[in-house]
Tab-separated table of C-alpha atoms and ligand atoms in Angstrom:
chain	number	residue	atom	x	y	z
Q	1	MET	CA	-6.926	-11.207	-3.725
Q	2	PRO	CA	-8.547	-8.767	-6.135
Q	3	LEU	CA	-7.925	-5.078	-6.452
Q	4	ALA	CA	-11.408	-4.425	-5.027
Q	5	ASP	CA	-10.067	-5.487	-1.615
Q	6	CYS	CA	-7.600	-2.579	-1.664
Q	7	LYS	CA	-9.265	0.523	-0.269
Q	8	LEU	CA	-8.688	4.031	0.948
Q	9	VAL	CA	-9.170	4.139	4.719
Q	10	ASP	CA	-10.351	7.316	6.455
Q	11	LEU	CA	-8.468	7.530	9.730
Q	12	PRO	CA	-9.820	9.291	12.826
Q	13	ARG	CA	-8.986	12.980	13.177
Q	14	ILE	CA	-8.954	14.866	16.445
Q	15	HIS	CA	-9.190	18.517	15.459
Q	16	ASP	CA	-7.458	20.880	17.827
Q	17	PRO	CA	-6.388	24.519	17.467
Q	18	ARG	CA	-3.001	23.384	18.811
Q	19	GLY	CA	-2.645	20.973	15.871
Q	20	ASN	CA	-4.578	17.953	14.657
Q	21	LEU	CA	-4.032	14.357	15.753
Q	22	THR	CA	-4.629	11.081	13.933
Q	23	PHE	CA	-4.239	7.608	15.361
Q	24	ILE	CA	-4.271	4.109	13.893
Q	25	GLU	CA	-5.193	0.939	15.725
Q	26	GLY	CA	-4.668	-2.527	14.267
Q	27	GLY	CA	-6.515	-5.774	14.930
Q	28	GLY	CA	-9.561	-4.866	12.854
Q	29	ARG	CA	-10.196	-1.435	14.381
Q	30	HIS	CA	-8.951	0.746	11.521
Q	31	ILE	CA	-6.937	-1.815	9.577
Q	32	PRO	CA	-7.553	-5.568	9.357
Q	33	PHE	CA	-4.166	-6.629	10.727
Q	34	ASP	CA	-1.890	-6.186	13.712
Q	35	ILE	CA	1.002	-3.848	12.991
Q	36	LYS	CA	4.349	-5.642	13.247
Q	37	ARG	CA	6.557	-3.208	11.327
Q	38	VAL	CA	6.649	0.443	10.310
Q	39	TYR	CA	8.937	1.837	7.613
Q	40	TYR	CA	9.053	5.068	5.657
Q	41	LEU	CA	10.444	6.475	2.453
Q	42	TYR	CA	11.872	9.998	2.541
Q	43	ASP	CA	14.388	12.148	0.634
Q	44	VAL	CA	12.937	10.622	-2.536
Q	45	PRO	CA	14.520	12.400	-5.538
Q	46	GLY	CA	12.111	13.934	-8.078
Q	47	GLY	CA	11.179	11.437	-10.794
Q	48	SER	CA	12.052	8.393	-8.658
Q	49	GLU	CA	9.930	5.270	-8.614
Q	50	ARG	CA	9.687	2.866	-5.691
Q	51	GLY	CA	7.938	-0.438	-5.211
Q	52	GLY	CA	7.931	-2.658	-8.267
Q	53	HIS	CA	7.030	-5.808	-6.400
Q	54	ALA	CA	4.191	-7.784	-4.806
Q	55	HIS	CA	3.980	-9.550	-1.474
Q	56	LYS	CA	2.807	-13.129	-1.020
Q	57	ALA	CA	1.225	-12.713	2.409
Q	58	LEU	CA	1.963	-9.195	3.672
Q	59	SER	CA	-0.816	-6.642	4.161
Q	60	GLN	CA	0.086	-2.959	4.322
Q	61	LEU	CA	-1.359	0.481	4.928
Q	62	ILE	CA	0.389	3.254	2.970
Q	63	ILE	CA	0.071	6.874	4.122
Q	64	ALA	CA	1.431	10.154	2.753
Q	65	MET	CA	2.622	11.646	6.047
Q	66	SER	CA	3.863	14.714	4.202
Q	67	GLY	CA	3.549	15.860	0.591
Q	68	SER	CA	2.054	13.531	-1.992
Q	69	PHE	CA	2.739	10.604	-4.303
Q	70	ASP	CA	0.854	8.081	-6.417
Q	71	VAL	CA	0.455	4.351	-5.827
Q	72	VAL	CA	-0.461	2.150	-8.781
Q	73	LEU	CA	-1.982	-1.169	-7.719
Q	74	ASP	CA	-2.254	-4.119	-10.092
Q	75	ASP	CA	-3.818	-7.495	-9.289
Q	76	GLY	CA	-2.591	-9.004	-12.541
Q	77	TYR	CA	-5.830	-8.183	-14.360
Q	78	ASP	CA	-6.780	-4.629	-13.390
Q	79	LYS	CA	-4.783	-1.570	-12.430
Q	80	ARG	CA	-5.755	1.467	-10.392
Q	81	ARG	CA	-3.827	4.652	-9.575
Q	82	PHE	CA	-4.340	6.288	-6.171
Q	83	HIS	CA	-3.084	9.786	-5.354
Q	84	LEU	CA	-2.192	10.019	-1.656
Q	85	ASN	CA	-1.802	13.485	-0.153
Q	86	ARG	CA	-3.406	13.406	3.326
Q	87	SER	CA	-1.894	12.165	6.583
Q	88	TYR	CA	-5.358	10.981	7.677
Q	89	THR	CA	-6.015	8.760	4.639
Q	90	GLY	CA	-4.353	5.378	4.267
Q	91	LEU	CA	-4.351	2.975	1.350
Q	92	PHE	CA	-4.886	-0.625	2.422
Q	93	VAL	CA	-3.004	-3.044	0.173
Q	94	CYS	CA	-3.793	-6.733	0.551
Q	95	PRO	CA	-1.411	-9.581	-0.399
Q	96	MET	CA	-0.743	-10.528	-4.033
Q	97	ILE	CA	-0.967	-7.001	-5.426
Q	98	TRP	CA	1.802	-5.567	-7.590
Q	99	ARG	CA	2.534	-1.950	-6.571
Q	100	GLU	CA	4.485	0.940	-8.054
Q	101	LEU	CA	4.966	4.303	-6.318
Q	102	ASP	CA	5.793	7.430	-8.319
Q	103	ASN	CA	5.045	11.140	-8.704
Q	104	PHE	CA	6.628	11.956	-5.325
Q	105	SER	CA	6.412	15.625	-4.411
Q	106	SER	CA	9.471	17.341	-2.979
Q	107	GLY	CA	9.870	16.562	0.729
Q	108	SER	CA	7.206	13.860	0.740
Q	109	VAL	CA	7.245	11.092	3.323
Q	110	CYS	CA	5.603	7.724	2.651
Q	111	MET	CA	4.897	5.730	5.791
Q	112	VAL	CA	3.986	2.050	5.547
Q	113	LEU	CA	2.429	-0.047	8.308
Q	114	ALA	CA	2.996	-3.737	7.703
Q	115	SER	CA	1.446	-6.934	9.040
Q	116	ASN	CA	4.762	-8.739	9.361
Q	117	LEU	CA	8.495	-8.358	9.793
Q	118	TYR	CA	10.731	-7.864	6.762
Q	119	ASP	CA	11.135	-11.131	4.847
Q	120	GLU	CA	12.671	-11.143	1.375
Q	121	ASP	CA	11.030	-14.552	0.733
Q	122	ASP	CA	7.635	-12.840	0.896
Q	123	TYR	CA	8.418	-10.746	-2.223
Q	124	TYR	CA	7.716	-11.274	-5.905
Q	125	ARG	CA	10.203	-8.912	-7.537
Q	126	ASP	CA	9.641	-10.213	-11.036
Q	127	TYR	CA	6.288	-9.364	-12.643
Q	128	SER	CA	6.101	-12.580	-14.645
Q	129	ASP	CA	6.721	-14.660	-11.485
Q	130	PHE	CA	3.874	-12.725	-9.833
Q	131	LYS	CA	1.569	-13.356	-12.807
Q	132	CYS	CA	2.391	-17.077	-12.799
Q	133	ALA	CA	1.551	-17.329	-9.092
Q	134	LEU	CA	-1.952	-15.888	-9.554
Q	135	PRO	CA	-4.887	-18.293	-9.699
Q	136	ALA	CA	-6.196	-18.682	-13.245
Q	137	PRO	CA	-9.257	-16.518	-13.950
Q	138	GLY	CA	-12.343	-18.549	-13.141
Q	139	ALA	CA	-10.488	-20.785	-10.669
Q	140	GLY	CA	-12.804	-20.307	-7.733
Q	141	GLN	CA	-13.535	-16.644	-8.308
Q	142	LEU	CA	-15.404	-14.649	-10.892
Q	143	HIS	CA	-13.294	-11.978	-12.588
Q	144	VAL	CA	-15.236	-8.818	-13.374
Q	145	PRO	CA	-13.074	-6.176	-15.119
Q	146	GLN	CA	-13.204	-2.750	-13.427
Q	147	ARG	CA	-13.329	0.611	-15.160
G	201	LIG	P1	11.931	-2.483	-1.003
G	201	LIG	O1	10.848	-3.179	-0.271
G	201	LIG	O2	12.303	-3.022	-2.354
G	201	LIG	O3	11.622	-0.943	-1.127
G	201	LIG	P2	10.414	-0.177	-1.870
G	201	LIG	O4	9.323	-1.130	-2.053
G	201	LIG	O5	10.026	0.852	-0.922
G	201	LIG	O6	10.946	0.410	-3.109
G	201	LIG	O7	13.213	-2.459	-0.080
G	201	LIG	C1	14.396	-1.750	-0.450
G	201	LIG	C2	15.552	-2.355	0.334
G	201	LIG	O8	15.361	-2.160	1.731
G	201	LIG	C3	15.718	-3.847	0.116
G	201	LIG	O9	17.118	-4.117	0.037
G	201	LIG	C4	15.184	-4.475	1.362
G	201	LIG	C5	15.382	-3.409	2.416
G	201	LIG	N1	14.314	-3.397	3.438
G	201	LIG	C6	14.591	-3.835	4.718
G	201	LIG	O10	15.724	-4.258	5.044
G	201	LIG	N2	13.590	-3.799	5.649
G	201	LIG	C7	12.345	-3.356	5.345
G	201	LIG	O11	11.448	-3.336	6.229
G	201	LIG	C8	12.071	-2.928	4.003
G	201	LIG	C9	10.697	-2.433	3.605
G	201	LIG	C10	13.080	-2.959	3.087
Protein backbone atom coordinates (compact mmCIF):
# COMPACT_ATOMS: atom_id res chain seq x y z
CA MET A 1 0.00 0.00 0.00
CA PRO A 2 1.34 3.46 -0.79
CA LEU A 3 2.56 6.07 1.62
CA ALA A 4 -0.52 8.18 0.81
CA ASP A 5 -2.60 5.68 2.82
CA CYS A 6 -0.63 6.57 5.97
CA LYS A 7 -2.21 9.56 7.66
CA LEU A 8 -2.26 11.65 10.78
CA VAL A 9 -5.51 11.01 12.66
CA ASP A 10 -7.06 13.70 14.86
CA LEU A 11 -8.50 11.94 17.88
CA PRO A 12 -11.46 13.26 19.88
CA ARG A 13 -10.64 15.57 22.78
CA ILE A 14 -12.90 16.16 25.75
CA HIS A 15 -11.67 19.40 27.28
CA ASP A 16 -12.13 19.64 31.01
CA PRO A 17 -10.62 21.97 33.62
CA ARG A 18 -9.87 18.81 35.62
CA GLY A 19 -7.73 17.50 32.74
CA ASN A 20 -8.40 16.56 29.14
CA LEU A 21 -9.53 13.16 27.88
CA THR A 22 -8.97 11.42 24.55
CA PHE A 23 -10.43 8.11 23.47
CA ILE A 24 -9.86 5.79 20.53
CA GLU A 25 -12.37 3.35 19.10
CA GLY A 26 -11.47 0.74 16.50
CA GLY A 27 -13.61 -0.93 13.84
CA GLY A 28 -13.62 2.06 11.50
CA ARG A 29 -14.65 4.69 14.05
CA HIS A 30 -11.30 6.44 14.50
CA ILE A 31 -8.99 3.82 13.03
CA PRO A 32 -9.79 1.30 10.29
CA PHE A 33 -9.04 -1.81 12.35
CA ASP A 34 -9.98 -3.55 15.57
CA ILE A 35 -7.32 -3.17 18.24
CA LYS A 36 -5.83 -6.54 19.22
CA ARG A 37 -2.61 -5.38 20.89
CA VAL A 38 -1.16 -2.32 22.59
CA TYR A 39 2.54 -1.81 23.25
CA TYR A 40 4.68 1.16 24.19
CA LEU A 41 8.26 2.32 24.06
CA TYR A 42 9.61 4.23 27.06
CA ASP A 43 12.95 4.99 28.74
CA VAL A 44 14.35 5.46 25.23
CA PRO A 45 17.95 6.74 25.55
CA GLY A 46 18.78 9.97 23.69
CA GLY A 47 19.97 9.27 20.15
CA SER A 48 18.30 5.84 19.99
CA GLU A 49 16.50 4.59 16.91
CA ARG A 50 13.66 2.08 16.94
CA GLY A 51 11.71 0.37 14.20
CA GLY A 52 13.76 -0.55 11.17
CA HIS A 53 11.24 -2.99 9.78
CA ALA A 54 7.99 -3.35 7.84
CA HIS A 55 4.94 -5.48 8.50
CA LYS A 56 3.31 -7.73 5.92
CA ALA A 57 -0.27 -7.42 7.16
CA LEU A 58 -0.26 -5.42 10.41
CA SER A 59 -1.87 -1.99 10.62
CA GLN A 60 -0.87 0.33 13.46
CA LEU A 61 -1.65 3.68 15.04
CA ILE A 62 1.39 5.37 16.64
CA ILE A 63 0.87 8.07 19.28
CA ALA A 64 3.29 10.22 21.28
CA MET A 65 1.64 9.83 24.69
CA SER A 66 4.33 12.01 26.23
CA GLY A 67 7.18 14.04 24.75
CA SER A 68 7.96 13.75 21.05
CA PHE A 69 9.71 11.69 18.40
CA ASP A 70 9.86 11.35 14.62
CA VAL A 71 8.55 8.51 12.47
CA VAL A 72 9.98 8.09 8.98
CA LEU A 73 7.71 6.09 6.69
CA ASP A 74 8.94 4.56 3.44
CA ASP A 75 6.84 2.61 0.94
CA GLY A 76 9.88 1.59 -1.06
CA TYR A 77 9.54 4.55 -3.43
CA ASP A 78 8.79 7.61 -1.29
CA LYS A 79 9.71 8.61 2.23
CA ARG A 80 8.01 10.99 4.64
CA ARG A 81 9.03 12.16 8.12
CA PHE A 82 6.30 12.83 10.70
CA HIS A 83 6.96 14.63 13.98
CA LEU A 84 4.61 13.33 16.68
CA ASN A 85 4.21 15.42 19.83
CA ARG A 86 0.51 15.34 20.79
CA SER A 87 -1.37 12.66 22.71
CA TYR A 88 -4.48 13.41 20.61
CA THR A 89 -2.83 12.85 17.21
CA GLY A 90 -2.10 9.37 15.92
CA LEU A 91 -0.18 8.26 12.85
CA PHE A 92 -1.93 5.47 10.96
CA VAL A 93 0.57 3.11 9.34
CA CYS A 94 -0.80 0.58 6.87
CA PRO A 95 0.90 -2.74 5.99
CA MET A 96 4.01 -2.89 3.78
CA ILE A 97 5.55 0.35 5.02
CA TRP A 98 9.13 0.47 6.27
CA ARG A 99 9.35 2.61 9.44
CA GLU A 100 12.14 4.15 11.48
CA LEU A 101 11.60 6.05 14.75
CA ASP A 102 14.18 8.55 16.01
CA ASN A 103 14.64 11.97 17.61
CA PHE A 104 13.04 10.81 20.88
CA SER A 105 12.78 13.56 23.48
CA SER A 106 13.74 12.78 27.06
CA GLY A 107 10.92 10.97 28.87
CA SER A 108 8.90 10.37 25.72
CA VAL A 109 6.43 7.50 25.50
CA CYS A 110 5.45 5.98 22.15
CA MET A 111 2.22 4.00 22.28
CA VAL A 112 1.28 1.71 19.40
CA LEU A 113 -2.16 0.22 18.77
CA ALA A 114 -1.95 -2.82 16.53
CA SER A 115 -4.44 -4.79 14.45
CA ASN A 116 -3.02 -8.16 15.43
CA LEU A 117 -1.09 -10.09 18.04
CA TYR A 118 2.70 -10.17 17.95
CA ASP A 119 3.93 -12.45 15.15
CA GLU A 120 7.57 -12.41 14.10
CA ASP A 121 6.56 -13.97 10.74
CA ASP A 122 4.70 -10.75 9.92
CA TYR A 123 7.97 -8.74 9.91
CA TYR A 124 10.37 -7.78 7.15
CA ARG A 125 13.52 -6.91 9.10
CA ASP A 126 15.74 -6.68 6.05
CA TYR A 127 15.16 -3.69 3.75
CA SER A 128 16.11 -5.57 0.60
CA ASP A 129 13.64 -8.38 1.44
CA PHE A 130 10.97 -5.69 1.89
CA LYS A 131 11.85 -4.09 -1.45
CA CYS A 132 11.73 -7.46 -3.23
CA ALA A 133 8.26 -8.16 -1.81
CA LEU A 134 6.79 -4.93 -3.20
CA PRO A 135 4.78 -5.11 -6.42
CA ALA A 136 6.74 -3.73 -9.37
CA PRO A 137 5.84 -0.12 -10.20
CA GLY A 138 3.04 -0.17 -12.75
CA ALA A 139 1.82 -3.62 -11.67
CA GLY A 140 -1.79 -2.71 -11.09
CA GLN A 141 -1.17 0.72 -9.61
CA LEU A 142 0.09 4.02 -10.91
CA HIS A 143 3.11 5.35 -9.02
CA VAL A 144 3.09 9.13 -8.66
CA PRO A 145 6.18 10.42 -6.79
CA GLN A 146 5.32 12.72 -3.86
CA ARG A 147 7.16 15.87 -2.86
P1 LIG B 1 10.42 -4.60 17.59
O1 LIG B 1 9.09 -4.73 16.95
O2 LIG B 1 11.62 -4.88 16.73
O3 LIG B 1 10.58 -3.19 18.27
P2 LIG B 1 10.58 -1.71 17.63
O4 LIG B 1 9.93 -1.79 16.33
O5 LIG B 1 9.77 -0.94 18.56
O6 LIG B 1 11.97 -1.23 17.61
O7 LIG B 1 10.45 -5.55 18.85
C1 LIG B 1 11.56 -5.57 19.75
C2 LIG B 1 11.53 -6.91 20.48
O8 LIG B 1 10.34 -7.02 21.26
C3 LIG B 1 11.56 -8.11 19.55
O9 LIG B 1 12.40 -9.09 20.15
C4 LIG B 1 10.15 -8.63 19.56
C5 LIG B 1 9.61 -8.19 20.90
N1 LIG B 1 8.17 -7.84 20.86
C6 LIG B 1 7.26 -8.68 21.46
O10 LIG B 1 7.60 -9.74 22.04
N2 LIG B 1 5.93 -8.33 21.43
C7 LIG B 1 5.51 -7.20 20.81
O11 LIG B 1 4.28 -6.91 20.80
C8 LIG B 1 6.48 -6.35 20.17
C9 LIG B 1 6.06 -5.08 19.46
C10 LIG B 1 7.79 -6.71 20.22
